[in-house]
PDB file of C-alpha atoms in Angstrom:
ATOM      1  CA  MET U  80     -14.930  -6.776 -25.215  1.00  0.00           C
ATOM      2  CA  LYS U  81     -11.815  -5.173 -23.729  1.00  0.00           C
ATOM      3  CA  ASN U  82     -12.906  -1.688 -24.883  1.00  0.00           C
ATOM      4  CA  ARG U  83     -16.346  -2.241 -23.394  1.00  0.00           C
ATOM      5  CA  SER U  84     -14.814  -3.259 -20.062  1.00  0.00           C
ATOM      6  CA  ASN U  85     -12.581  -0.162 -20.070  1.00  0.00           C
ATOM      7  CA  ALA U  86     -15.573   2.051 -20.938  1.00  0.00           C
ATOM      8  CA  LYS U  87     -17.615   0.559 -18.097  1.00  0.00           C
ATOM      9  CA  GLN U  88     -14.730   1.087 -15.686  1.00  0.00           C
ATOM     10  CA  HIS U  89     -14.442   4.724 -16.814  1.00  0.00           C
ATOM     11  CA  ILE U  90     -18.163   5.280 -16.330  1.00  0.00           C
ATOM     12  CA  ASN U  91     -18.039   3.825 -12.803  1.00  0.00           C
ATOM     13  CA  HIS U  92     -15.243   6.213 -11.906  1.00  0.00           C
ATOM     14  CA  VAL U  93     -17.026   9.200 -13.386  1.00  0.00           C
ATOM     15  CA  VAL U  94     -20.139   8.311 -11.377  1.00  0.00           C
ATOM     16  CA  ALA U  95     -17.958   7.993  -8.233  1.00  0.00           C
ATOM     17  CA  PHE U  96     -16.324  11.357  -8.942  1.00  0.00           C
ATOM     18  CA  PHE U  97     -19.603  13.228  -9.341  1.00  0.00           C
ATOM     19  CA  TYR U  98     -21.029  11.513  -6.233  1.00  0.00           C
ATOM     20  CA  VAL U  99     -18.064  12.683  -4.229  1.00  0.00           C
ATOM     21  CA  CYS U 100     -18.379  16.225  -5.675  1.00  0.00           C
ATOM     22  CA  TYR U 101     -22.017  16.226  -4.487  1.00  0.00           C
ATOM     23  CA  ALA U 102     -20.898  15.088  -1.030  1.00  0.00           C
ATOM     24  CA  CYS U 103     -18.275  17.863  -0.923  1.00  0.00           C
ATOM     25  CA  LYS U 104     -20.852  20.433  -1.876  1.00  0.00           C
ATOM     26  CA  LYS U 105     -23.346  19.197   0.729  1.00  0.00           C
ATOM     27  CA  ASN U 106     -20.698  19.145   3.490  1.00  0.00           C
ATOM     28  CA  ASN U 107     -18.930  22.394   2.441  1.00  0.00           C
ATOM     29  CA  TRP U 108     -15.637  20.667   1.650  1.00  0.00           C
ATOM     30  CA  GLU U 109     -15.200  22.204  -1.787  1.00  0.00           C
ATOM     31  CA  ASN U 110     -13.130  25.104  -0.461  1.00  0.00           C
ATOM     32  CA  THR U 111     -10.725  22.611   1.212  1.00  0.00           C
ATOM     33  CA  PHE U 112     -10.072  20.019  -1.492  1.00  0.00           C
ATOM     34  CA  THR U 113      -9.448  19.644  -5.160  1.00  0.00           C
ATOM     35  CA  LEU U 114     -10.617  16.170  -6.096  1.00  0.00           C
ATOM     36  CA  PHE U 115      -9.272  13.566  -8.494  1.00  0.00           C
ATOM     37  CA  SER U 116     -10.583  10.024  -9.087  1.00  0.00           C
ATOM     38  CA  ARG U 117      -8.353   7.565 -10.920  1.00  0.00           C
ATOM     39  CA  VAL U 118      -7.247   4.000 -11.225  1.00  0.00           C
ATOM     40  CA  ILE U 119      -3.604   3.113 -10.341  1.00  0.00           C
ATOM     41  CA  MET U 120      -2.432   0.353 -12.623  1.00  0.00           C
ATOM     42  CA  THR U 121       0.788  -1.557 -11.927  1.00  0.00           C
ATOM     43  CA  LEU U 122       2.032  -2.845 -15.291  1.00  0.00           C
ATOM     44  CA  PRO U 123       4.656  -5.594 -15.584  1.00  0.00           C
ATOM     45  CA  PHE U 124       8.174  -4.332 -14.806  1.00  0.00           C
ATOM     46  CA  GLN U 125      11.571  -5.870 -14.900  1.00  0.00           C
ATOM     47  CA  SER U 126      11.299  -7.988 -11.757  1.00  0.00           C
ATOM     48  CA  TYR U 127       7.540  -8.620 -11.552  1.00  0.00           C
ATOM     49  CA  ALA U 128       4.663  -9.632 -13.824  1.00  0.00           C
ATOM     50  CA  LEU U 129       1.060 -10.671 -13.330  1.00  0.00           C
ATOM     51  CA  ILE U 130       0.808 -13.591 -15.771  1.00  0.00           C
ATOM     52  CA  ASP U 131      -2.805 -14.574 -15.255  1.00  0.00           C
ATOM     53  CA  SER U 132      -5.686 -14.754 -12.748  1.00  0.00           C
ATOM     54  CA  GLY U 133      -8.932 -16.697 -12.286  1.00  0.00           C
ATOM     55  CA  ASN U 134     -10.658 -19.447 -10.384  1.00  0.00           C
ATOM     56  CA  GLY U 135      -9.725 -17.739  -7.171  1.00  0.00           C
ATOM     57  CA  ARG U 136      -5.982 -17.667  -7.871  1.00  0.00           C
ATOM     58  CA  LYS U 137      -3.264 -15.527  -9.459  1.00  0.00           C
ATOM     59  CA  LEU U 138      -0.162 -16.551 -11.370  1.00  0.00           C
ATOM     60  CA  GLU U 139       2.808 -14.170 -10.888  1.00  0.00           C
ATOM     61  CA  GLN U 140       6.503 -13.902 -11.686  1.00  0.00           C
ATOM     62  CA  PHE U 141       8.852 -12.552  -9.021  1.00  0.00           C
ATOM     63  CA  GLY U 142      12.293 -12.282 -10.576  1.00  0.00           C
ATOM     64  CA  PRO U 143      13.075 -15.686 -12.212  1.00  0.00           C
ATOM     65  CA  TYR U 144      10.350 -17.604 -10.291  1.00  0.00           C
ATOM     66  CA  VAL U 145       6.684 -18.191 -11.215  1.00  0.00           C
ATOM     67  CA  LEU U 146       4.308 -18.696  -8.297  1.00  0.00           C
ATOM     68  CA  SER U 147       0.614 -19.526  -7.943  1.00  0.00           C
ATOM     69  CA  ARG U 148      -1.290 -18.066  -4.927  1.00  0.00           C
ATOM     70  CA  PRO U 149      -4.881 -17.627  -3.779  1.00  0.00           C
ATOM     71  CA  CYS U 150      -6.731 -14.459  -4.833  1.00  0.00           C
ATOM     72  CA  SER U 151     -10.344 -14.160  -3.640  1.00  0.00           C
ATOM     73  CA  GLN U 152     -11.143 -11.301  -6.101  1.00  0.00           C
ATOM     74  CA  ALA U 153     -10.328 -13.498  -9.118  1.00  0.00           C
ATOM     75  CA  VAL U 154     -13.780 -15.087  -9.510  1.00  0.00           C
ATOM     76  CA  TRP U 155     -13.605 -15.207 -13.315  1.00  0.00           C
ATOM     77  CA  LYS U 156     -12.055 -17.871 -15.507  1.00  0.00           C
ATOM     78  CA  PRO U 157      -8.312 -17.841 -16.303  1.00  0.00           C
ATOM     79  CA  GLN U 158      -7.210 -16.478 -19.644  1.00  0.00           C
ATOM     80  CA  LEU U 159      -4.344 -18.930 -20.096  1.00  0.00           C
ATOM     81  CA  SER U 160      -4.209 -22.686 -20.387  1.00  0.00           C
ATOM     82  CA  LEU U 161      -3.861 -25.161 -17.537  1.00  0.00           C
ATOM     83  CA  ALA U 162      -0.423 -26.085 -19.065  1.00  0.00           C
ATOM     84  CA  LYS U 163       0.675 -22.461 -18.527  1.00  0.00           C
ATOM     85  CA  TRP U 164      -0.482 -22.514 -14.916  1.00  0.00           C
ATOM     86  CA  ASN U 165       1.377 -25.782 -14.363  1.00  0.00           C
ATOM     87  CA  GLU U 166       4.603 -23.924 -15.147  1.00  0.00           C
ATOM     88  CA  ALA U 167       4.440 -22.459 -11.598  1.00  0.00           C
ATOM     89  CA  GLN U 168       7.461 -23.556  -9.657  1.00  0.00           C
ATOM     90  CA  ALA U 169       5.612 -23.398  -6.299  1.00  0.00           C
ATOM     91  CA  SER U 170       2.009 -22.948  -5.222  1.00  0.00           C
ATOM     92  CA  PHE U 171       0.309 -21.868  -1.999  1.00  0.00           C
ATOM     93  CA  SER U 172      -3.102 -23.221  -0.932  1.00  0.00           C
ATOM     94  CA  ARG U 173      -5.368 -22.315   1.962  1.00  0.00           C
ATOM     95  CA  GLU U 174      -7.319 -25.523   1.429  1.00  0.00           C
ATOM     96  CA  LEU U 175      -4.155 -27.430   2.412  1.00  0.00           C
ATOM     97  CA  GLU U 176      -3.951 -25.752   5.846  1.00  0.00           C
ATOM     98  CA  ASN U 177      -1.944 -22.807   4.519  1.00  0.00           C
ATOM     99  CA  LYS U 178       0.796 -24.811   2.880  1.00  0.00           C
ATOM    100  CA  TRP U 179       3.170 -24.326  -0.041  1.00  0.00           C
ATOM    101  CA  THR U 180       3.818 -27.171  -2.464  1.00  0.00           C
ATOM    102  CA  ASN U 181       7.072 -27.650  -4.388  1.00  0.00           C
ATOM    103  CA  LEU U 182       8.978 -25.174  -2.231  1.00  0.00           C
ATOM    104  CA  SER U 183      12.131 -27.073  -3.027  1.00  0.00           C
ATOM    105  CA  ASN U 184      11.909 -25.591  -6.539  1.00  0.00           C
ATOM    106  CA  ILE U 185      12.641 -22.097  -5.277  1.00  0.00           C
ATOM    107  CA  PRO U 186      15.320 -20.722  -2.934  1.00  0.00           C
ATOM    108  CA  GLU U 187      14.491 -19.795   0.619  1.00  0.00           C
ATOM    109  CA  VAL U 188      15.430 -16.196  -0.126  1.00  0.00           C
ATOM    110  CA  TRP U 189      15.952 -14.136  -3.303  1.00  0.00           C
ATOM    111  CA  HIS U 190      15.978 -10.476  -4.205  1.00  0.00           C
ATOM    112  CA  ILE U 191      14.160  -8.266  -6.623  1.00  0.00           C
ATOM    113  CA  GLU U 192      14.395  -4.508  -7.359  1.00  0.00           C
ATOM    114  CA  VAL U 193      11.244  -2.340  -7.499  1.00  0.00           C
ATOM    115  CA  ALA U 194      11.094   1.450  -7.821  1.00  0.00           C
ATOM    116  CA  GLY U 195      14.828   1.621  -7.122  1.00  0.00           C
ATOM    117  CA  VAL U 196      14.448  -0.404  -3.886  1.00  0.00           C
ATOM    118  CA  VAL U 197      15.848  -3.934  -3.389  1.00  0.00           C
ATOM    119  CA  PHE U 198      13.523  -6.307  -1.612  1.00  0.00           C
ATOM    120  CA  LYS U 199      14.157  -9.635   0.075  1.00  0.00           C
ATOM    121  CA  ILE U 200      11.574 -12.171  -1.202  1.00  0.00           C
ATOM    122  CA  SER U 201      10.725 -15.271   0.751  1.00  0.00           C
ATOM    123  CA  ALA U 202       7.714 -17.637   0.870  1.00  0.00           C
ATOM    124  CA  THR U 203       5.965 -17.196   4.235  1.00  0.00           C
ATOM    125  CA  ASP U 204       3.518 -19.487   6.080  1.00  0.00           C
ATOM    126  CA  PHE U 205       0.693 -17.051   5.210  1.00  0.00           C
ATOM    127  CA  GLY U 206       1.383 -17.068   1.526  1.00  0.00           C
ATOM    128  CA  HIS U 207       2.924 -13.593   1.511  1.00  0.00           C
ATOM    129  CA  LEU U 208       6.306 -12.958  -0.121  1.00  0.00           C
ATOM    130  CA  GLY U 209       7.442  -9.732   1.553  1.00  0.00           C
ATOM    131  CA  ILE U 210       6.134  -7.334  -1.108  1.00  0.00           C
ATOM    132  CA  PHE U 211       2.854  -6.023  -2.459  1.00  0.00           C
ATOM    133  CA  PRO U 212       3.655  -5.030  -6.071  1.00  0.00           C
ATOM    134  CA  GLU U 213       0.438  -2.947  -6.451  1.00  0.00           C
ATOM    135  CA  GLN U 214       2.163  -0.428  -4.155  1.00  0.00           C
ATOM    136  CA  LYS U 215       4.903   0.309  -6.670  1.00  0.00           C
ATOM    137  CA  SER U 216       3.210   3.428  -7.968  1.00  0.00           C
ATOM    138  CA  PHE U 217       3.007   4.846  -4.446  1.00  0.00           C
ATOM    139  CA  TRP U 218       6.747   4.273  -3.856  1.00  0.00           C
ATOM    140  CA  ASP U 219       7.459   6.233  -7.020  1.00  0.00           C
ATOM    141  CA  TRP U 220       5.048   8.987  -5.891  1.00  0.00           C
ATOM    142  CA  ILE U 221       6.551   9.175  -2.357  1.00  0.00           C
ATOM    143  CA  GLN U 222      10.043   9.688  -3.813  1.00  0.00           C
ATOM    144  CA  LYS U 223       8.769  12.322  -6.258  1.00  0.00           C
ATOM    145  CA  ILE U 224       7.080  14.282  -3.429  1.00  0.00           C
ATOM    146  CA  LEU U 225      10.133  14.138  -1.142  1.00  0.00           C
ATOM    147  CA  ARG U 226      13.086  14.686  -3.493  1.00  0.00           C
ATOM    148  CA  PRO U 227      12.721  18.490  -3.651  1.00  0.00           C
ATOM    149  CA  TYR U 228      13.215  18.631   0.130  1.00  0.00           C
ATOM    150  CA  ALA U 229      16.308  16.347   0.253  1.00  0.00           C
ATOM    151  CA  SER U 230      18.770  19.233   0.205  1.00  0.00           C
ATOM    152  CA  LYS U 231      17.068  21.228   2.912  1.00  0.00           C
ATOM    153  CA  LYS U 232      18.646  21.456   6.356  1.00  0.00           C
ATOM    154  CA  GLU U 233      15.768  19.776   8.163  1.00  0.00           C
ATOM    155  CA  LYS U 234      14.722  16.452   6.640  1.00  0.00           C
ATOM    156  CA  PRO U 235      10.910  15.851   6.194  1.00  0.00           C
ATOM    157  CA  ARG U 236       9.690  13.585   8.938  1.00  0.00           C
ATOM    158  CA  ILE U 237       7.641  10.639   7.659  1.00  0.00           C
ATOM    159  CA  LEU U 238       5.554   8.184   9.728  1.00  0.00           C
ATOM    160  CA  ASN U 239       4.868   4.789   8.174  1.00  0.00           C
ATOM    161  CA  LEU U 240       2.190   2.758  10.026  1.00  0.00           C
ATOM    162  CA  PHE U 241       1.511  -0.949   9.454  1.00  0.00           C
ATOM    163  CA  ALA U 242       4.761  -0.686   7.569  1.00  0.00           C
ATOM    164  CA  TYR U 243       5.277  -4.376   6.702  1.00  0.00           C
ATOM    165  CA  SER U 244       8.600  -4.990   4.922  1.00  0.00           C
ATOM    166  CA  GLY U 245       9.377  -1.329   4.497  1.00  0.00           C
ATOM    167  CA  GLY U 246       8.737  -0.459   0.830  1.00  0.00           C
ATOM    168  CA  SER U 247       7.364   2.976   1.664  1.00  0.00           C
ATOM    169  CA  THR U 248       9.885   3.475   4.439  1.00  0.00           C
ATOM    170  CA  LEU U 249      12.828   2.807   2.062  1.00  0.00           C
ATOM    171  CA  ALA U 250      11.359   4.892  -0.754  1.00  0.00           C
ATOM    172  CA  ALA U 251      11.058   7.838   1.673  1.00  0.00           C
ATOM    173  CA  ALA U 252      14.545   7.285   3.140  1.00  0.00           C
ATOM    174  CA  LYS U 253      16.125   7.033  -0.357  1.00  0.00           C
ATOM    175  CA  ALA U 254      14.525  10.428  -1.097  1.00  0.00           C
ATOM    176  CA  GLY U 255      16.210  11.968   1.928  1.00  0.00           C
ATOM    177  CA  ALA U 256      13.463  11.837   4.640  1.00  0.00           C
ATOM    178  CA  ALA U 257      13.738  10.869   8.274  1.00  0.00           C
ATOM    179  CA  VAL U 258      11.370   7.976   8.824  1.00  0.00           C
ATOM    180  CA  CYS U 259       9.548   6.339  11.691  1.00  0.00           C
ATOM    181  CA  HIS U 260       8.721   2.749  10.730  1.00  0.00           C
ATOM    182  CA  LEU U 261       6.074   0.982  12.883  1.00  0.00           C
ATOM    183  CA  ASP U 262       4.707  -2.549  12.688  1.00  0.00           C
ATOM    184  CA  ALA U 263       3.245  -4.792  15.387  1.00  0.00           C
ATOM    185  CA  SER U 264       5.198  -7.734  14.100  1.00  0.00           C
ATOM    186  CA  LYS U 265       8.793  -8.073  15.287  1.00  0.00           C
ATOM    187  CA  GLY U 266       9.510 -10.451  12.448  1.00  0.00           C
ATOM    188  CA  MET U 267       8.326  -7.942   9.831  1.00  0.00           C
ATOM    189  CA  VAL U 268      10.364  -5.088  11.340  1.00  0.00           C
ATOM    190  CA  THR U 269      13.422  -7.388  11.202  1.00  0.00           C
ATOM    191  CA  TRP U 270      12.628  -8.147   7.552  1.00  0.00           C
ATOM    192  CA  ALA U 271      12.320  -4.396   6.833  1.00  0.00           C
ATOM    193  CA  ARG U 272      15.692  -3.778   8.462  1.00  0.00           C
ATOM    194  CA  GLU U 273      17.232  -6.444   6.294  1.00  0.00           C
ATOM    195  CA  ASN U 274      15.778  -4.640   3.269  1.00  0.00           C
ATOM    196  CA  ALA U 275      17.296  -1.394   4.501  1.00  0.00           C
ATOM    197  CA  ALA U 276      20.706  -3.110   4.676  1.00  0.00           C
ATOM    198  CA  LEU U 277      20.218  -4.399   1.086  1.00  0.00           C
ATOM    199  CA  ASN U 278      19.773  -0.778   0.023  1.00  0.00           C
ATOM    200  CA  HIS U 279      22.719   0.531   2.051  1.00  0.00           C
ATOM    201  CA  LEU U 280      20.291   2.411   4.273  1.00  0.00           C
ATOM    202  CA  GLU U 281      21.184   0.701   7.576  1.00  0.00           C
ATOM    203  CA  HIS U 282      22.581   3.987   8.825  1.00  0.00           C
ATOM    204  CA  ALA U 283      19.799   6.152   7.422  1.00  0.00           C
ATOM    205  CA  PRO U 284      17.656   8.140   9.948  1.00  0.00           C
ATOM    206  CA  ILE U 285      14.993   5.464  10.408  1.00  0.00           C
ATOM    207  CA  ARG U 286      13.368   4.657  13.752  1.00  0.00           C
ATOM    208  CA  TRP U 287      12.315   0.989  13.926  1.00  0.00           C
ATOM    209  CA  ILE U 288       9.314   0.492  16.220  1.00  0.00           C
ATOM    210  CA  VAL U 289       7.526  -2.712  17.219  1.00  0.00           C
ATOM    211  CA  GLU U 290       4.330  -1.708  18.898  1.00  0.00           C
ATOM    212  CA  ASP U 291       0.555  -1.495  18.824  1.00  0.00           C
ATOM    213  CA  VAL U 292      -0.389   1.408  16.551  1.00  0.00           C
ATOM    214  CA  LYS U 293      -2.987   2.934  18.908  1.00  0.00           C
ATOM    215  CA  LYS U 294      -0.597   3.012  21.870  1.00  0.00           C
ATOM    216  CA  PHE U 295       2.145   4.493  19.747  1.00  0.00           C
ATOM    217  CA  LEU U 296      -0.034   7.234  18.290  1.00  0.00           C
ATOM    218  CA  ALA U 297      -1.307   8.184  21.733  1.00  0.00           C
ATOM    219  CA  ARG U 298       2.253   8.472  23.036  1.00  0.00           C
ATOM    220  CA  GLU U 299       3.422  10.469  20.059  1.00  0.00           C
ATOM    221  CA  LEU U 300       0.557  12.923  20.576  1.00  0.00           C
ATOM    222  CA  LYS U 301       1.497  13.365  24.242  1.00  0.00           C
ATOM    223  CA  ARG U 302       5.105  13.934  23.225  1.00  0.00           C
ATOM    224  CA  GLY U 303       4.109  16.661  20.745  1.00  0.00           C
ATOM    225  CA  SER U 304       5.756  14.773  17.844  1.00  0.00           C
ATOM    226  CA  ARG U 305       4.855  16.032  14.377  1.00  0.00           C
ATOM    227  CA  TYR U 306       5.313  14.657  10.863  1.00  0.00           C
ATOM    228  CA  GLU U 307       5.266  16.128   7.358  1.00  0.00           C
ATOM    229  CA  GLY U 308       3.967  12.916   5.817  1.00  0.00           C
ATOM    230  CA  ILE U 309       2.036   9.912   7.036  1.00  0.00           C
ATOM    231  CA  ILE U 310       1.612   6.548   5.300  1.00  0.00           C
ATOM    232  CA  LEU U 311      -0.830   3.885   6.457  1.00  0.00           C
ATOM    233  CA  ASP U 312      -2.038   0.637   4.987  1.00  0.00           C
ATOM    234  CA  PRO U 313      -4.104  -0.877   7.823  1.00  0.00           C
ATOM    235  CA  PRO U 314      -5.183  -4.563   7.719  1.00  0.00           C
ATOM    236  CA  SER U 315      -8.752  -5.701   8.012  1.00  0.00           C
ATOM    237  CA  PHE U 316      -7.884  -7.397  11.252  1.00  0.00           C
ATOM    238  CA  GLY U 317      -4.744  -7.684  13.337  1.00  0.00           C
ATOM    239  CA  ARG U 318      -3.190  -7.883  16.783  1.00  0.00           C
ATOM    240  CA  GLY U 319      -0.665  -5.576  18.377  1.00  0.00           C
ATOM    241  CA  SER U 320       2.703  -6.564  19.745  1.00  0.00           C
ATOM    242  CA  LYS U 321       1.033  -7.628  23.000  1.00  0.00           C
ATOM    243  CA  GLY U 322      -2.145  -9.083  21.524  1.00  0.00           C
ATOM    244  CA  GLU U 323      -4.136  -5.870  21.297  1.00  0.00           C
ATOM    245  CA  LEU U 324      -7.054  -6.296  18.882  1.00  0.00           C
ATOM    246  CA  PHE U 325      -7.394  -4.157  15.745  1.00  0.00           C
ATOM    247  CA  LYS U 326     -10.496  -4.233  13.513  1.00  0.00           C
ATOM    248  CA  ILE U 327     -10.442  -1.684  10.758  1.00  0.00           C
ATOM    249  CA  GLU U 328     -14.175  -0.858  10.853  1.00  0.00           C
ATOM    250  CA  ASP U 329     -13.976  -0.044  14.523  1.00  0.00           C
ATOM    251  CA  GLU U 330     -10.675   1.804  14.481  1.00  0.00           C
ATOM    252  CA  VAL U 331     -10.217   3.610  11.174  1.00  0.00           C
ATOM    253  CA  THR U 332     -12.016   6.890  12.004  1.00  0.00           C
ATOM    254  CA  GLN U 333      -9.984   7.515  15.162  1.00  0.00           C
ATOM    255  CA  LEU U 334      -6.833   6.227  13.474  1.00  0.00           C
ATOM    256  CA  LEU U 335      -7.134   8.841  10.733  1.00  0.00           C
ATOM    257  CA  GLN U 336      -7.994  11.559  13.235  1.00  0.00           C
ATOM    258  CA  SER U 337      -4.841  10.736  15.266  1.00  0.00           C
ATOM    259  CA  CYS U 338      -2.777  10.897  12.049  1.00  0.00           C
ATOM    260  CA  ARG U 339      -4.307  14.290  11.278  1.00  0.00           C
ATOM    261  CA  ASP U 340      -3.372  15.524  14.752  1.00  0.00           C
ATOM    262  CA  LEU U 341       0.210  14.376  14.242  1.00  0.00           C
ATOM    263  CA  LEU U 342       0.735  16.424  11.107  1.00  0.00           C
ATOM    264  CA  SER U 343       3.003  19.431  11.262  1.00  0.00           C
ATOM    265  CA  GLU U 344       1.915  22.957  10.405  1.00  0.00           C
ATOM    266  CA  ARG U 345       3.109  22.490   6.831  1.00  0.00           C
ATOM    267  CA  PRO U 346       2.340  18.841   5.977  1.00  0.00           C
ATOM    268  CA  LEU U 347       3.200  17.360   2.639  1.00  0.00           C
ATOM    269  CA  PHE U 348       1.050  14.345   2.239  1.00  0.00           C
ATOM    270  CA  VAL U 349      -1.101  11.548   3.732  1.00  0.00           C
ATOM    271  CA  MET U 350      -1.078   8.179   1.870  1.00  0.00           C
ATOM    272  CA  PHE U 351      -3.959   5.914   2.920  1.00  0.00           C
ATOM    273  CA  SER U 352      -4.456   2.481   1.258  1.00  0.00           C
ATOM    274  CA  CYS U 353      -6.562  -0.550   2.151  1.00  0.00           C
ATOM    275  CA  HIS U 354      -7.361  -4.076   1.009  1.00  0.00           C
ATOM    276  CA  THR U 355     -10.561  -4.616   2.996  1.00  0.00           C
ATOM    277  CA  PRO U 356     -13.739  -5.654   1.074  1.00  0.00           C
ATOM    278  CA  GLY U 357     -16.294  -2.868   1.226  1.00  0.00           C
ATOM    279  CA  PHE U 358     -13.777  -0.083   1.525  1.00  0.00           C
ATOM    280  CA  SER U 359     -14.465   1.304  -1.957  1.00  0.00           C
ATOM    281  CA  PRO U 360     -12.658   4.319  -3.411  1.00  0.00           C
ATOM    282  CA  VAL U 361     -15.628   6.568  -2.362  1.00  0.00           C
ATOM    283  CA  VAL U 362     -15.459   5.193   1.232  1.00  0.00           C
ATOM    284  CA  MET U 363     -11.712   5.888   1.287  1.00  0.00           C
ATOM    285  CA  HIS U 364     -12.330   9.425   0.032  1.00  0.00           C
ATOM    286  CA  HIS U 365     -14.957  10.148   2.689  1.00  0.00           C
ATOM    287  CA  LEU U 366     -12.775   8.821   5.504  1.00  0.00           C
ATOM    288  CA  LEU U 367      -9.711  10.839   4.480  1.00  0.00           C
ATOM    289  CA  SER U 368     -11.575  14.027   3.585  1.00  0.00           C
ATOM    290  CA  GLN U 369     -13.316  14.088   6.983  1.00  0.00           C
ATOM    291  CA  ALA U 370     -10.038  13.610   8.771  1.00  0.00           C
ATOM    292  CA  MET U 371      -8.334  16.363   6.693  1.00  0.00           C
ATOM    293  CA  GLN U 372     -11.241  18.847   6.814  1.00  0.00           C
ATOM    294  CA  GLY U 373      -9.892  22.358   7.122  1.00  0.00           C
ATOM    295  CA  VAL U 374      -6.447  21.569   5.665  1.00  0.00           C
ATOM    296  CA  LYS U 375      -6.191  22.839   2.082  1.00  0.00           C
ATOM    297  CA  GLY U 376      -4.928  20.306  -0.388  1.00  0.00           C
ATOM    298  CA  LYS U 377      -5.714  17.865  -3.132  1.00  0.00           C
ATOM    299  CA  ILE U 378      -7.322  14.469  -2.598  1.00  0.00           C
ATOM    300  CA  GLU U 379      -6.955  11.704  -5.145  1.00  0.00           C
ATOM    301  CA  PHE U 380      -8.805   8.418  -4.583  1.00  0.00           C
ATOM    302  CA  GLY U 381      -9.234   5.286  -6.615  1.00  0.00           C
ATOM    303  CA  GLU U 382      -8.523   1.607  -7.088  1.00  0.00           C
ATOM    304  CA  MET U 383      -5.279  -0.301  -7.332  1.00  0.00           C
ATOM    305  CA  LEU U 384      -5.042  -2.753 -10.184  1.00  0.00           C
ATOM    306  CA  LEU U 385      -2.449  -5.214 -11.309  1.00  0.00           C
ATOM    307  CA  GLU U 386      -2.299  -5.723 -15.117  1.00  0.00           C
ATOM    308  CA  GLY U 387      -0.467  -8.141 -17.375  1.00  0.00           C
ATOM    309  CA  PRO U 388      -0.349  -8.589 -21.134  1.00  0.00           C
ATOM    310  CA  ASP U 389      -2.441 -11.776 -21.015  1.00  0.00           C
ATOM    311  CA  SER U 390      -4.375 -11.225 -17.770  1.00  0.00           C
ATOM    312  CA  LEU U 391      -7.538  -9.450 -16.899  1.00  0.00           C
ATOM    313  CA  LYS U 392      -7.002  -6.419 -14.648  1.00  0.00           C
ATOM    314  CA  LEU U 393      -6.796  -7.658 -11.064  1.00  0.00           C
ATOM    315  CA  PRO U 394      -8.349  -5.439  -8.274  1.00  0.00           C
ATOM    316  CA  SER U 395      -5.716  -5.164  -5.532  1.00  0.00           C
ATOM    317  CA  GLY U 396      -7.112  -2.654  -3.052  1.00  0.00           C
ATOM    318  CA  THR U 397      -8.204   0.965  -2.848  1.00  0.00           C
ATOM    319  CA  TYR U 398      -6.531   4.220  -1.811  1.00  0.00           C
ATOM    320  CA  ALA U 399      -6.975   7.894  -0.989  1.00  0.00           C
ATOM    321  CA  LYS U 400      -4.105  10.297  -0.791  1.00  0.00           C
ATOM    322  CA  TRP U 401      -4.013  13.934   0.296  1.00  0.00           C
ATOM    323  CA  VAL U 402      -1.232  16.285  -0.841  1.00  0.00           C
ATOM    324  CA  ARG U 403      -0.701  19.900   0.074  1.00  0.00           C
ATOM    325  CA  GLU U 404      -1.425  22.397  -2.648  1.00  0.00           C
ATOM    326  CA  ASN U 405       1.382  24.728  -3.677  1.00  0.00           C
ATOM    327  CA  ASP U 406       1.274  27.970  -1.694  1.00  0.00           C
TER     328      ASP U 406
END
């Protein structure tokens, strides 16, 4: 059964790849991009594991603590017994008006290390913990892209939008980049700065910005600011620092165009990820390829999955990333 599932997944990605190749031919993009379609799987690592998923929930281990949280994608049955699920030291439920149960079983704050970055973990009122483990592969990738430039006189300039607790920011800073970190939530920017201090990066060249993304991008364009790399993981819906409304389906095209306009003459990469239903890998490819039209490089697009030894693969968002081809 597992082999059949893997074969079906492979067929779906082959179909997506050839569909995108057809779109590139039709729109004359083939001279601009080399295309790759793949699945990014986050396997268990020292400080995190997906234990199981099903019945609209996921069971995960963060450091020494096992937590149960909602997961709308997990519409299948759990693989493990109810007794195993009952080992969770704390659980979050949206049916209980967004409340945690048994929070006294876990500390208010603890730390884990992922991709060489130390993160503060804490149970929030929204069920988040301050980290999205499916992004681990991207933090590794960002550091790999940037390390060759660490010894150069001018540091690569990286813009991280919707930057949350700073995983991508700190990965880039550890690799020697100068980073602009932007999030509309003052609390999340404070959290990211705490993470920077945990990694001895409090004096690294990081600009910490609390602002609405559209206003910030417009101002950066007027200033003539330019970046070698841009990272963005927009939410489905959000509000700016002063209540400005953001809806991804209304904003994403202009958002990506603004990012394209902020790239330097020799950009390194654009990393675009998303967790919005309907934004399939092919949709992500089309959005990024249109924004990057005319800039020669490689585009990889696909699905992010969490995987555990006893769990079914858990869909955890989609992505498209552009990287400059070697001259």
